[in-house]
Short mmCIF file of C-alpha atoms in Angstrom, two decimals:
data_model
loop_
_atom_site.label_atom_id
_atom_site.label_comp_id
_atom_site.label_asym_id
_atom_site.label_seq_id
_atom_site.Cartn_x
_atom_site.Cartn_y
_atom_site.Cartn_z
CA MET A 1436 87.90 57.54 68.99
CA ALA A 1437 89.69 54.28 69.80
CA TYR A 1438 88.21 51.64 72.07
CA ASP A 1439 89.82 48.35 73.02
CA ALA A 1440 86.89 46.27 74.39
CA LEU A 1441 83.14 45.86 74.66
CA VAL A 1442 81.44 44.84 77.89
CA LEU A 1443 77.95 43.33 77.97
CA VAL A 1444 76.18 44.68 81.06
CA SER A 1445 73.04 42.97 82.31
CA PHE A 1446 70.82 42.51 85.36
CA GLY A 1447 72.00 39.09 86.51
CA GLY A 1448 70.07 36.25 88.08
CA PRO A 1449 70.43 33.25 90.39
CA GLU A 1450 71.62 29.93 89.02
CA ARG A 1451 70.80 27.62 91.93
CA PRO A 1452 68.19 27.65 94.72
CA GLU A 1453 70.60 28.87 97.41
CA ASP A 1454 71.38 31.94 95.26
CA VAL A 1455 67.79 33.16 95.13
CA LEU A 1456 67.41 35.10 98.39
CA PRO A 1457 70.93 36.63 98.31
CA PHE A 1458 70.28 37.71 94.73
CA LEU A 1459 66.94 39.30 95.66
CA GLN A 1460 68.59 41.05 98.60
CA ASN A 1461 71.12 42.53 96.15
CA VAL A 1462 68.32 43.70 93.88
CA THR A 1463 66.29 45.35 96.64
CA ARG A 1464 69.07 46.62 98.94
CA GLY A 1465 68.17 50.02 100.40
CA ARG A 1466 64.59 49.94 99.13
CA GLY A 1467 62.88 48.75 102.30
CA VAL A 1468 61.23 45.73 100.66
CA PRO A 1469 59.69 43.55 103.43
CA PRO A 1470 60.96 39.97 103.84
CA GLU A 1471 57.55 38.53 103.00
CA ARG A 1472 57.66 40.20 99.58
CA LEU A 1473 61.12 38.75 98.94
CA ALA A 1474 59.84 35.32 99.92
CA GLU A 1475 56.95 35.70 97.47
CA VAL A 1476 59.24 36.64 94.59
CA ALA A 1477 61.66 33.88 95.56
CA GLU A 1478 58.91 31.37 94.87
CA HIS A 1479 58.82 32.55 91.26
CA TYR A 1480 62.48 31.61 90.86
CA LEU A 1481 62.09 28.37 92.80
CA HIS A 1482 59.26 27.41 90.44
CA PHE A 1483 62.02 27.12 87.82
CA GLY A 1484 64.45 25.27 90.08
CA GLY A 1485 66.03 28.46 91.44
CA VAL A 1486 67.57 29.23 88.06
CA SER A 1487 66.87 32.46 86.20
CA PRO A 1488 67.15 32.09 82.41
CA ILE A 1489 68.91 35.44 82.06
CA ASN A 1490 72.51 34.37 82.68
CA GLN A 1491 72.42 31.63 80.05
CA GLN A 1492 70.75 34.06 77.66
CA CYS A 1493 73.64 36.46 78.28
CA ARG A 1494 76.14 33.69 77.62
CA ASP A 1495 74.40 32.90 74.34
CA LEU A 1496 74.33 36.58 73.35
CA LEU A 1497 77.98 36.97 74.32
CA ALA A 1498 78.95 34.04 72.10
CA ALA A 1499 76.86 35.40 69.22
CA ILE A 1500 78.40 38.87 69.49
CA ARG A 1501 81.91 37.42 69.49
CA GLU A 1502 81.11 35.33 66.42
CA ASP A 1503 79.56 38.32 64.63
CA PHE A 1504 82.52 40.55 65.48
CA ALA A 1505 84.98 37.96 64.18
CA ALA A 1506 83.00 37.46 60.96
CA ASN A 1507 82.88 41.22 60.31
CA GLY A 1508 86.42 42.21 61.21
CA VAL A 1509 85.65 43.90 64.54
CA ASP A 1510 88.74 43.35 66.66
CA LEU A 1511 87.33 43.92 70.14
CA PRO A 1512 87.36 41.45 73.03
CA VAL A 1513 83.93 41.10 74.62
CA TYR A 1514 83.43 40.88 78.39
CA TRP A 1515 80.33 40.40 80.55
CA GLY A 1516 79.35 41.82 83.94
CA ASN A 1517 76.08 41.96 85.90
CA ARG A 1518 74.40 44.42 88.22
CA ASN A 1519 73.13 41.93 90.79
CA TRP A 1520 74.83 38.52 90.47
CA ASP A 1521 77.91 36.75 89.22
CA PRO A 1522 79.76 37.71 87.16
CA MET A 1523 79.57 41.01 89.05
CA LEU A 1524 80.46 44.08 87.03
CA ALA A 1525 83.24 45.22 89.38
CA ASP A 1526 84.98 41.84 89.01
CA THR A 1527 84.69 42.12 85.25
CA VAL A 1528 86.12 45.65 85.23
CA ALA A 1529 89.05 44.42 87.33
CA GLN A 1530 89.67 41.66 84.78
CA MET A 1531 89.51 44.20 81.96
CA ARG A 1532 92.11 46.34 83.75
CA ASP A 1533 94.35 43.33 84.27
CA ASP A 1534 94.04 42.50 80.57
CA GLY A 1535 95.24 45.98 79.64
CA VAL A 1536 91.90 47.46 78.57
CA THR A 1537 91.93 51.26 78.89
CA ARG A 1538 88.79 52.45 77.08
CA ALA A 1539 85.69 50.31 76.51
CA LEU A 1540 82.13 50.50 75.29
CA ALA A 1541 79.22 49.02 77.23
CA PHE A 1542 76.17 47.37 75.66
CA VAL A 1543 73.37 47.20 78.22
CA THR A 1544 70.55 44.67 77.80
CA SER A 1545 67.86 47.38 78.13
CA ALA A 1546 66.55 49.27 75.14
CA TYR A 1547 64.88 52.20 76.87
CA GLY A 1548 65.48 55.41 78.80
CA GLY A 1549 64.63 55.99 82.44
CA TYR A 1550 66.33 55.45 85.76
CA SER A 1551 66.33 51.66 86.24
CA SER A 1552 66.63 50.92 82.53
CA CYS A 1553 69.43 53.36 81.73
CA ARG A 1554 70.69 55.78 84.35
CA GLN A 1555 71.13 53.13 87.03
CA TYR A 1556 73.38 51.18 84.65
CA GLN A 1557 75.50 54.31 84.32
CA GLU A 1558 75.73 54.37 88.10
CA ASP A 1559 76.64 50.66 88.13
CA ILE A 1560 79.47 51.31 85.71
CA ALA A 1561 80.72 54.26 87.76
CA SER A 1562 80.56 52.23 90.99
CA ALA A 1563 82.41 49.31 89.42
CA ARG A 1564 85.15 51.60 88.16
CA ALA A 1565 85.44 53.26 91.58
CA ALA A 1566 85.75 49.86 93.24
CA VAL A 1567 88.57 48.88 90.89
CA GLY A 1568 90.43 52.14 91.41
CA PRO A 1569 92.25 54.76 89.35
CA ASP A 1570 93.54 52.22 86.82
CA ALA A 1571 90.02 51.11 85.87
CA PRO A 1572 89.27 51.47 82.17
CA LEU A 1573 87.02 54.27 81.02
CA ILE A 1574 83.66 52.74 80.02
CA GLU A 1575 81.09 54.52 77.85
CA LYS A 1576 77.56 53.20 77.49
CA LEU A 1577 76.20 52.73 73.97
CA ARG A 1578 72.94 54.48 73.18
CA GLN A 1579 69.42 53.24 73.75
CA PHE A 1580 68.05 51.20 70.85
CA TRP A 1581 64.28 51.05 71.29
CA ASP A 1582 63.60 51.99 67.65
CA HIS A 1583 66.58 50.34 65.97
CA PRO A 1584 65.53 47.91 63.21
CA GLY A 1585 67.67 45.21 64.81
CA PHE A 1586 65.39 45.38 67.85
CA VAL A 1587 62.06 46.19 66.17
CA GLU A 1588 62.17 43.65 63.34
CA PRO A 1589 62.71 40.54 65.50
CA HIS A 1590 59.81 41.62 67.68
CA ALA A 1591 57.63 42.15 64.59
CA ASP A 1592 58.49 38.73 63.16
CA ALA A 1593 57.72 37.16 66.52
CA VAL A 1594 54.28 38.80 66.51
CA ARG A 1595 53.59 37.45 63.01
CA ALA A 1596 54.63 33.96 64.10
CA ALA A 1597 52.41 34.17 67.19
CA LEU A 1598 49.42 35.35 65.17
CA ALA A 1599 49.87 32.36 62.86
CA GLN A 1600 49.09 30.12 65.85
CA LEU A 1601 45.63 31.62 66.32
CA ASP A 1602 42.49 30.76 64.35
CA PRO A 1603 42.45 33.08 61.30
CA ALA A 1604 38.65 32.94 61.32
CA LYS A 1605 38.76 34.82 64.63
CA ARG A 1606 41.17 37.54 63.47
CA GLY A 1607 38.41 40.14 63.71
CA SER A 1608 38.22 39.56 67.47
CA THR A 1609 41.97 39.22 68.03
CA ARG A 1610 44.04 41.91 69.72
CA LEU A 1611 47.75 42.66 70.09
CA VAL A 1612 48.93 43.49 73.58
CA PHE A 1613 52.40 44.93 74.06
CA THR A 1614 53.90 44.73 77.53
CA ALA A 1615 56.79 46.29 79.41
CA HIS A 1616 57.99 46.48 82.99
CA SER A 1617 55.85 48.86 85.02
CA ILE A 1618 57.62 51.61 86.97
CA PRO A 1619 56.35 54.17 89.48
CA VAL A 1620 54.33 56.95 87.87
CA SER A 1621 56.72 59.47 89.42
CA ALA A 1622 59.69 57.71 87.79
CA ALA A 1623 57.94 57.70 84.42
CA ALA A 1624 57.26 61.43 84.72
CA THR A 1625 60.92 62.23 85.31
CA ALA A 1626 62.51 59.77 82.86
CA GLY A 1627 64.92 61.53 80.54
CA PRO A 1628 65.96 65.18 80.45
CA HIS A 1629 62.43 66.38 79.68
CA GLY A 1630 60.41 63.65 81.40
CA GLY A 1631 58.28 60.88 79.92
CA ARG A 1632 61.08 59.28 77.92
CA TYR A 1633 60.42 55.71 79.07
CA THR A 1634 56.74 55.71 78.12
CA ALA A 1635 57.27 57.70 74.94
CA GLN A 1636 59.92 55.30 73.69
CA MET A 1637 57.76 52.32 74.62
CA GLU A 1638 54.81 53.80 72.73
CA GLU A 1639 57.03 54.30 69.69
CA THR A 1640 58.30 50.72 69.76
CA ALA A 1641 54.74 49.44 70.03
CA ARG A 1642 53.73 51.60 67.07
CA LEU A 1643 56.64 50.40 64.94
CA VAL A 1644 56.14 46.71 65.73
CA HIS A 1645 52.38 46.98 65.18
CA ALA A 1646 52.86 48.74 61.83
CA ALA A 1647 55.31 46.09 60.65
CA ALA A 1648 53.51 43.02 61.96
CA ALA A 1649 49.72 43.49 61.90
CA PRO A 1650 48.53 47.02 61.07
CA ASP A 1651 44.98 45.74 60.61
CA LEU A 1652 44.62 44.74 64.26
CA PRO A 1653 43.96 46.99 67.25
CA TYR A 1654 46.66 47.05 69.91
CA ASP A 1655 47.36 48.26 73.42
CA LEU A 1656 50.45 48.98 75.50
CA VAL A 1657 50.10 47.69 79.06
CA TRP A 1658 52.39 46.90 81.97
CA GLN A 1659 53.65 43.96 83.97
CA SER A 1660 55.95 42.95 86.84
CA ARG A 1661 54.85 45.67 89.24
CA SER A 1662 56.56 45.66 92.64
CA GLY A 1663 56.87 48.08 95.55
CA PRO A 1664 54.41 49.35 98.16
CA PRO A 1665 50.76 49.20 97.04
CA GLN A 1666 50.19 52.83 98.03
CA VAL A 1667 52.73 54.03 95.44
CA PRO A 1668 51.12 54.55 92.00
CA TRP A 1669 52.72 52.54 89.19
CA LEU A 1670 52.00 52.55 85.46
CA GLU A 1671 48.73 50.77 84.66
CA PRO A 1672 46.85 48.79 83.45
CA ASP A 1673 48.46 45.56 84.54
CA ILE A 1674 48.42 42.83 81.88
CA ASN A 1675 46.11 40.60 83.94
CA ASP A 1676 43.56 43.36 84.55
CA HIS A 1677 43.73 44.26 80.86
CA LEU A 1678 43.02 40.70 79.76
CA THR A 1679 39.87 40.77 81.90
CA SER A 1680 38.80 44.01 80.25
CA LEU A 1681 39.42 42.61 76.77
CA ALA A 1682 37.36 39.50 77.48
CA GLU A 1683 34.49 41.74 78.60
CA GLN A 1684 34.76 43.59 75.27
CA GLY A 1685 34.31 40.40 73.26
CA VAL A 1686 37.95 39.79 72.33
CA THR A 1687 38.52 36.08 71.74
CA GLY A 1688 42.29 35.90 71.37
CA VAL A 1689 45.42 37.87 72.20
CA VAL A 1690 49.02 37.92 71.11
CA VAL A 1691 51.16 39.32 73.91
CA SER A 1692 54.45 40.85 72.79
CA PRO A 1693 56.94 41.74 75.56
CA ILE A 1694 58.58 44.67 73.77
CA GLY A 1695 60.08 45.85 77.05
CA PHE A 1696 62.54 42.95 77.06
CA VAL A 1697 65.39 41.68 74.90
CA SER A 1698 65.16 38.02 75.97
CA ASP A 1699 62.88 35.47 77.65
CA HIS A 1700 64.07 35.92 81.21
CA LEU A 1701 62.10 35.37 84.41
CA GLU A 1702 59.74 38.31 84.10
CA VAL A 1703 58.66 36.90 80.75
CA VAL A 1704 58.41 33.22 81.62
CA TRP A 1705 56.72 33.85 84.99
CA ASP A 1706 54.65 37.01 84.59
CA LEU A 1707 53.46 36.20 81.07
CA ASP A 1708 53.94 32.48 80.36
CA THR A 1709 52.67 31.53 83.80
CA GLU A 1710 50.47 34.19 85.42
CA ALA A 1711 49.03 35.93 82.34
CA LEU A 1712 48.51 32.61 80.57
CA GLU A 1713 46.54 31.33 83.56
CA THR A 1714 44.44 34.50 83.57
CA ALA A 1715 43.69 34.05 79.87
CA LYS A 1716 42.68 30.42 80.41
CA GLN A 1717 40.26 31.42 83.17
CA LEU A 1718 38.75 34.04 80.86
CA GLY A 1719 38.48 31.68 77.88
CA LEU A 1720 40.89 33.77 75.80
CA ASP A 1721 43.17 32.22 73.21
CA PHE A 1722 46.65 33.37 74.26
CA VAL A 1723 49.99 33.28 72.46
CA ARG A 1724 53.08 35.01 73.77
CA ALA A 1725 55.40 36.35 71.08
CA GLY A 1726 59.12 35.82 71.36
CA THR A 1727 61.89 38.29 72.11
CA PRO A 1728 65.05 39.10 70.09
CA GLY A 1729 67.43 36.90 72.11
CA THR A 1730 70.21 35.97 69.69
CA ASP A 1731 68.37 36.85 66.49
CA PRO A 1732 71.13 37.68 63.95
CA ARG A 1733 69.62 41.13 63.35
CA PHE A 1734 69.77 41.93 67.06
CA VAL A 1735 73.33 40.68 67.29
CA ALA A 1736 74.30 42.73 64.23
CA MET A 1737 72.69 45.76 65.88
CA VAL A 1738 75.31 45.60 68.64
CA ARG A 1739 78.04 45.82 66.02
CA GLU A 1740 76.23 48.71 64.32
CA LEU A 1741 75.98 50.61 67.61
CA VAL A 1742 79.71 50.14 68.10
CA ALA A 1743 80.32 51.41 64.56
CA GLU A 1744 78.16 54.47 65.25
CA ARG A 1745 80.21 55.36 68.29
CA THR A 1746 83.56 54.70 66.62
CA ALA A 1747 82.84 56.46 63.30
CA PRO A 1748 85.51 59.13 62.65
CA ASP A 1749 82.98 61.96 62.30
CA GLY A 1750 81.08 60.91 65.44
CA GLU A 1751 77.77 60.76 63.62
CA ARG A 1752 75.40 57.85 63.72
CA LEU A 1753 75.33 55.59 60.71
CA ARG A 1754 72.34 55.90 58.44
CA ARG A 1755 69.85 53.26 59.47
CA ARG A 1756 67.70 51.26 57.12
CA LEU A 1757 64.79 53.54 57.97
CA GLY A 1758 66.67 56.30 56.16
CA GLU A 1759 67.04 58.62 59.15
CA LEU A 1760 70.01 60.57 60.45
CA PRO A 1761 68.81 62.49 63.53
CA ALA A 1762 70.87 64.88 65.59
CA TRP A 1763 72.55 63.75 68.78
CA ASP A 1764 70.30 64.28 71.77
CA THR A 1765 72.06 63.30 74.95
CA CYS A 1766 70.59 63.03 78.41
CA PRO A 1767 72.39 64.48 81.45
CA ALA A 1768 74.19 61.15 81.93
CA LEU A 1769 75.44 61.32 78.32
CA CYS A 1770 74.09 57.83 77.73
CA CYS A 1771 71.25 58.36 75.28
CA VAL A 1772 71.32 59.08 71.57
CA PRO A 1773 67.64 58.63 70.71
CA ALA A 1774 66.09 58.99 67.29
CA ALA A 1775 64.06 62.10 66.54
CA ARG A 1776 60.39 61.60 67.29
CA ARG A 1777 58.51 60.49 64.19
CA PRO A 1778 55.18 62.14 63.28
#
């Protein structure tokens, strides 16, 4: 099937102090978040001058994708639109229409299934197209990529590099801690067509990165960045509570790998590099945060591979380096083509 563009779809973030509260109001619109909570979160952004790293990271990824496409003969223009801040997705879709784009693929900067990480982006795309009108290009979201080597391998290398910063004599009391964005327990239970997709995919990514990077070390999957009313159960344990538990168990050092994220945006540099690091210092734990894929060439090449999967004449996924060719397994939104569960 022919496509004539790719659009990078991301969350968006403020780029100056006066953007912060309007941005947060966009993020939380309709969710009944009290003003005092918005003010608290705004301080996280203001700690970094009111600038979220995510937009520049998207610009860097956009440039890397364009360079990779050009070097590998992929003749697709690449656009960029956000859910919550400029460039807004509807404006981007309007530009695509004006440029003559009729059918495009969307690469979303979220690797996993679930409402906020996948289905909501489908809704964003549909809303943007509706806002543009009947001449808006058709836009199809590329599949989730939580177990793709182009995502797993950069995370694994980052864990190895982080471990190299810790005292090798203390390896026996070192632990790997994988983190991802917490979501309500009810949302986790209903993620995907059969429920539990978000947590199952996260567990698989943790297993793959652990096996590739440090199979001799114990590891845990924990959660971060919780928000919402305190009476609503969210996935636990929180990274800070878990660090306290590890210190009580005699762990002396941790490598924290944010496998839930593709780049070092605010929820990494605040929740981990600031809050979790401070917790570790108070507990006397050696703490190193592993990097994220960002613009790693393997991650960038993965985008091209996902495009090739979707555009292959037979409609089948390309064989991946792990030697697997699973059947298509689409969710009700037709946005997911996950790998078969490994034993």
